[in-house]
Short mmCIF file of C-alpha atoms in Angstrom, two decimals:
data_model
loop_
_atom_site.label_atom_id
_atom_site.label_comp_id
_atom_site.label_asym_id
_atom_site.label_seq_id
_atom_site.Cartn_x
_atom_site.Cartn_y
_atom_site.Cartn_z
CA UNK Y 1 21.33 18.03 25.08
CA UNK Y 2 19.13 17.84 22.28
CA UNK Y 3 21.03 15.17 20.33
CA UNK Y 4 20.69 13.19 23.55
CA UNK Y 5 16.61 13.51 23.98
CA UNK Y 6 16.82 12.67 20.33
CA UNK Y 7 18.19 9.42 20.59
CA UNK Y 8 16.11 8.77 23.47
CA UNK Y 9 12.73 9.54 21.32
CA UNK Y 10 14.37 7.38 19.04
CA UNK Y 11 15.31 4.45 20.78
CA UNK Y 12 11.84 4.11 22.20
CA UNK Y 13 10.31 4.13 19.10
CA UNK Y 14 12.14 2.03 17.28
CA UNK Y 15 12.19 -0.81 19.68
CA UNK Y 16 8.52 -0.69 20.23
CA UNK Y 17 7.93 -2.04 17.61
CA UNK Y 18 9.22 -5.32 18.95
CA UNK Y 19 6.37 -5.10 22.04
CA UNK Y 20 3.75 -5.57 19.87
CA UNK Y 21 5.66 -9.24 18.80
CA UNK Y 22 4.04 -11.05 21.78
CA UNK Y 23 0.82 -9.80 21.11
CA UNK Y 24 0.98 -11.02 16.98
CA UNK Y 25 1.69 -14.23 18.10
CA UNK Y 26 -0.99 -14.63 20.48
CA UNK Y 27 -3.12 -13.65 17.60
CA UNK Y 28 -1.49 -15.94 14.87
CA UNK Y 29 -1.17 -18.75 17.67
CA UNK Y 30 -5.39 -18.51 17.72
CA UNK Y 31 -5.81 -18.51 14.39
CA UNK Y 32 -3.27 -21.79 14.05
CA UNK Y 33 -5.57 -23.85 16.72
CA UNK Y 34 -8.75 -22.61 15.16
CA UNK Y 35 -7.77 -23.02 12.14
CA UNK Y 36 -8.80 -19.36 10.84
CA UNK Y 37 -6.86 -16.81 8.40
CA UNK Y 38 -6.06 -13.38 10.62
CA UNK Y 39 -4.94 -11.77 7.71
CA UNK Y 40 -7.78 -8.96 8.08
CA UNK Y 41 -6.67 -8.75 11.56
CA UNK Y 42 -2.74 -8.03 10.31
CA UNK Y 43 -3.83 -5.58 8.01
CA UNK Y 44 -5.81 -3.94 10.53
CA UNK Y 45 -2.68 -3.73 12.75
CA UNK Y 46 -1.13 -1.92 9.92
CA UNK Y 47 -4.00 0.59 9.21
CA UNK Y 48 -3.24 1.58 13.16
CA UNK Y 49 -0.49 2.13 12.57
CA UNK Y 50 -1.16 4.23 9.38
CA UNK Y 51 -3.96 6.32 11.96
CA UNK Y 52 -0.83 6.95 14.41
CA UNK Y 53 1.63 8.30 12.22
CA UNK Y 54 -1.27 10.44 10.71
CA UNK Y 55 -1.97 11.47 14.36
CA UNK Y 56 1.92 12.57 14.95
CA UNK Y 57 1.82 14.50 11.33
CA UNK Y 58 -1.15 16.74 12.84
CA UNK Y 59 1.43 17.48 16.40
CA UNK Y 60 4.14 18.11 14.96
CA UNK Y 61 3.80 21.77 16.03
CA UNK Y 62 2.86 20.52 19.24
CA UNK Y 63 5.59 18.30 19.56
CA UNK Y 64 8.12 20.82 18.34
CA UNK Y 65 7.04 23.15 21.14
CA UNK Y 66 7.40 20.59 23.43
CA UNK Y 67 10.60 18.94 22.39
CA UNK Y 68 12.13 22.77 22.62
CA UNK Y 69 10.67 22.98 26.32
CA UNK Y 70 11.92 20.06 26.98
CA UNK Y 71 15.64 20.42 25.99
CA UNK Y 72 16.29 23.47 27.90
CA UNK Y 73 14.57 22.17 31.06
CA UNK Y 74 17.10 19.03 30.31
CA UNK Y 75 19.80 21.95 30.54
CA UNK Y 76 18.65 23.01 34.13
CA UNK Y 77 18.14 19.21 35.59
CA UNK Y 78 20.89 17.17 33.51
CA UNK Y 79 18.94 14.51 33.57
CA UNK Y 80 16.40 12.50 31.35
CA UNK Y 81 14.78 10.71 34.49
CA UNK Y 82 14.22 13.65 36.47
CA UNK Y 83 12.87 15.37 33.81
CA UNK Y 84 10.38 12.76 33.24
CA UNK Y 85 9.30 13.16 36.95
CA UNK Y 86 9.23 16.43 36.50
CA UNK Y 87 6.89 16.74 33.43
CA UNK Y 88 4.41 13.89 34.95
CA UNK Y 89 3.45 17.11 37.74
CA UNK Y 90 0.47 18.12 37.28
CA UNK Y 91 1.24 21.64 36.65
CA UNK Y 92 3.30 20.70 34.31
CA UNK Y 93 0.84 18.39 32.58
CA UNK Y 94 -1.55 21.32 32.24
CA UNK Y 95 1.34 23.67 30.92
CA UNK Y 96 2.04 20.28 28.13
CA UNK Y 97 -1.63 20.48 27.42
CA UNK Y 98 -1.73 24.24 26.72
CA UNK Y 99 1.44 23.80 24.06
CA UNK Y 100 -0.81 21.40 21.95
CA UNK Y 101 -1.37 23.46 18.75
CA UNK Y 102 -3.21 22.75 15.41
CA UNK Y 103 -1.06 22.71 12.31
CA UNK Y 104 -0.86 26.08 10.51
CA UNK Y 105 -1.34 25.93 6.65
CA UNK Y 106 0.33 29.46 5.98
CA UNK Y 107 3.24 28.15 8.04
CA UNK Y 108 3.03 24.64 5.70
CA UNK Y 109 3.12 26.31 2.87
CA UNK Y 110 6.05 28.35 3.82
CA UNK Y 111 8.42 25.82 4.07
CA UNK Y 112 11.15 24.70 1.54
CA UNK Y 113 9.89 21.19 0.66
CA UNK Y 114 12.73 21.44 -2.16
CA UNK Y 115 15.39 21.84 -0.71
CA UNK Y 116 15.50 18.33 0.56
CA UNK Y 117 16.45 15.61 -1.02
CA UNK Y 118 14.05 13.07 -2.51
CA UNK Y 119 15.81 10.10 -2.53
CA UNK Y 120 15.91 10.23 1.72
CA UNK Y 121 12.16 9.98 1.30
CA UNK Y 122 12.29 7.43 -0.77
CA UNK Y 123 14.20 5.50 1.54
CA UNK Y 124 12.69 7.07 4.59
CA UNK Y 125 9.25 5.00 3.12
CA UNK Y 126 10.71 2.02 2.00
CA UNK Y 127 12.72 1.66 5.39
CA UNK Y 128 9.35 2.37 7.32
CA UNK Y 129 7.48 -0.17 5.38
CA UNK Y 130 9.88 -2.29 6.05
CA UNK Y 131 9.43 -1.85 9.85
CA UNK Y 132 5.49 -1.75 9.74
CA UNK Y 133 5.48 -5.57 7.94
CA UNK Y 134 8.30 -7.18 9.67
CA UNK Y 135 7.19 -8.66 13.10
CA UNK Y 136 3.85 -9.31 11.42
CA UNK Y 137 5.41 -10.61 8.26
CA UNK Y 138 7.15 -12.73 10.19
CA UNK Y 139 4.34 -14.06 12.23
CA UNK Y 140 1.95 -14.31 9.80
CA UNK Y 141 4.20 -16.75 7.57
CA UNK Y 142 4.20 -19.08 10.55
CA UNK Y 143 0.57 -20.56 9.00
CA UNK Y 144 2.23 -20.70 5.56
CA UNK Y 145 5.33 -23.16 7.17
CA UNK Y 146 5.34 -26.30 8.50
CA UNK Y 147 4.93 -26.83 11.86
CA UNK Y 148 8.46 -27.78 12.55
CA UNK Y 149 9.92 -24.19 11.02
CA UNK Y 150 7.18 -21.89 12.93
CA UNK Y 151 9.77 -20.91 15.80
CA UNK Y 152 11.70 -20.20 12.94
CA UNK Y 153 10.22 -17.74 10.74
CA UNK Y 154 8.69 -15.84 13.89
CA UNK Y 155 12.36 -15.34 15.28
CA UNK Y 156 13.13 -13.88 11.87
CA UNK Y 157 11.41 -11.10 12.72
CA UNK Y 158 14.68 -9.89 14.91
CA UNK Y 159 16.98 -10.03 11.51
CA UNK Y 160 14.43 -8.07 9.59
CA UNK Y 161 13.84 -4.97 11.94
CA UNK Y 162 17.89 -5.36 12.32
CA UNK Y 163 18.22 -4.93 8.65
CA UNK Y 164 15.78 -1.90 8.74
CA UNK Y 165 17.23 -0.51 12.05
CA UNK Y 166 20.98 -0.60 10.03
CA UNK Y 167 19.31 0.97 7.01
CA UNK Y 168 18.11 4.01 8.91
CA UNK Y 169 21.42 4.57 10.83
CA UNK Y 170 23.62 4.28 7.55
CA UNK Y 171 21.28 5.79 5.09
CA UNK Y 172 18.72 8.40 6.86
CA UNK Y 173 20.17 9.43 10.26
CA UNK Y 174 23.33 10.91 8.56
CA UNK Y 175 21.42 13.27 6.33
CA UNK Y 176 19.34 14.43 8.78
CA UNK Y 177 21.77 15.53 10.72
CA UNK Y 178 23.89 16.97 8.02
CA UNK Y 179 20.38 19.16 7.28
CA UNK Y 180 19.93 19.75 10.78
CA UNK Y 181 23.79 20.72 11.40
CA UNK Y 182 24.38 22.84 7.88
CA UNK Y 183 21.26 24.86 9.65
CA UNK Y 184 22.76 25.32 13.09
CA UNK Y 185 25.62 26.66 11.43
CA UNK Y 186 24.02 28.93 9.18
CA UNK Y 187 24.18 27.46 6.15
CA UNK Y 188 21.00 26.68 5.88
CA UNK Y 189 17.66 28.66 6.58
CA UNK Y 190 16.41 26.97 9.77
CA UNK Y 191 13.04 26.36 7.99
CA UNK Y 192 14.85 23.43 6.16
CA UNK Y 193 14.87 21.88 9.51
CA UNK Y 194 11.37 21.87 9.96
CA UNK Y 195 10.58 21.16 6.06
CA UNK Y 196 12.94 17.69 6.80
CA UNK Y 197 10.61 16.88 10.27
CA UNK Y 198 7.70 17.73 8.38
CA UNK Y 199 8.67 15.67 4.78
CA UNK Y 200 10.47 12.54 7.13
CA UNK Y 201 7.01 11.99 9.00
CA UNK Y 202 4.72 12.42 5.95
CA UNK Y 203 7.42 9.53 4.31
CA UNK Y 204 7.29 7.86 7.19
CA UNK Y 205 3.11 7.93 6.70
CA UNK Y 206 3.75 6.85 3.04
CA UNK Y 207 5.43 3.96 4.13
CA UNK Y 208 2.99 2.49 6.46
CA UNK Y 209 0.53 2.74 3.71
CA UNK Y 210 3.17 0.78 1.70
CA UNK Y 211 3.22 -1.95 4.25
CA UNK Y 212 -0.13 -3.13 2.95
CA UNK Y 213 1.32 -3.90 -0.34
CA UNK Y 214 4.93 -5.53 0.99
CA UNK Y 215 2.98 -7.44 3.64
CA UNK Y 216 1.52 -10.73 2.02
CA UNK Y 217 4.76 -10.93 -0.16
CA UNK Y 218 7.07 -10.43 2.57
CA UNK Y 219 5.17 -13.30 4.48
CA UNK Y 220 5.40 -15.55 1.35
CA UNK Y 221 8.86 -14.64 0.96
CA UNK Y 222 9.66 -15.60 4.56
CA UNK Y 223 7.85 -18.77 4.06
CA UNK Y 224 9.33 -19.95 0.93
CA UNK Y 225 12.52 -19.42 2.57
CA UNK Y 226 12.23 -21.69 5.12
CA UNK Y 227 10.04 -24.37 3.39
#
């Protein structure tokens, strides 16, 4: 059950990503007829989302609590749309409310950052960068192309976040769930678990802020490409 409101978590954030594509292009499309430079504006798309993923480091507890309340009520009702109906109650949005908790240092510090490995953070931040730049890589490199090849480089954006998307499923998804299985078995102290959530979203923070630095090179890359 838990695997299953995993992958559901999962799938929505990693195609939303993609809704914001329409909005980048309005933006980019502006800047083409006015002939202005939105590259402050694509950085400041970044930075947001730099503030969000520092946003879902500080609920993690929250969301842990949650996420737990949440599977077993998925064991009762067997089903992911009518436990959405059920959570938008009003009761139930009140009892959501109440689980929101601050982060607890003592229960930071307890955790067993070393046990996990550092090269899936590595690539946990590069992937994630990766993600952050590569609809608004893509759109920004339409003002570096010729007019003929702006289509072009925009649609791009679909191969890139395909390439990422492939990344995470062969290189981070199978750890993680290696970690997460080794501790339902036993094997490991369940802490690791919650080290791993804890170290994969602070990466995952890392790697936004690396998105400023791969986003005007991806673009150029893009754009030499197809010039």
């Amino acid at each position: 059950m838990s695997f299953s409101l995993f992958n559901i978590f999962a799938l929505v954030s990693r195609t939303a990503n993609t809704l914001q594509a329409p909005l980048i292009a309005s933006i980019i499309g502006f800047s083409i007829a006015h002939d202005l430079n939105p590259l402050i504006d694509m950085r400041l798309v970044i930075f947001a989302a730099t503030s969000g993923t520092l946003l879902g480091v500080l609920f993690i507890p929250s969301f842990l609590r949650i996420f737990e309340k949440a599977v077993n009520r998925l064991e009762v009702t067997g089903s992911v749309p009518s436990l959405v109906v059920e959570a938008l109650q009003i009761n139930n949005i009140k009892r959501i409310v109440k689980s929101v908790s601050k982060p607890c240092k003592t229960m930071i510090e307890r955790l067993r950052y070393r046990e996990i490995p550092k090269r899936l953070l590595i690539l946990n931040s590069l992937v994630t960068g990766i993600y952050t730049v590569g609809v608004l890589a893509a759109s920004y490199s339409a003002i570096l192309v010729a007019e003929e090849h702006r289509l072009a480089v925009v649609a791009s954006s679909g191969m890139i976040n395909g390439i990422a998307s492939i990344l995470l499923t062969l290189l981070i998804d199978p750890k993680s769930a290696m970690i997460t299985d080794q501790a339902l078995r036993g094997k490991r102290p369940y802490n690791d678990v919650k080290a791993l959530v804890v170290l994969l979203i602070t990466s995952k923070l890392v790697g936004t802020l690396l998105g400023q630095v791969l986003f005007l090179p991806a673009a150029q890359v893009i754009a030499y490409i197809y010039n």
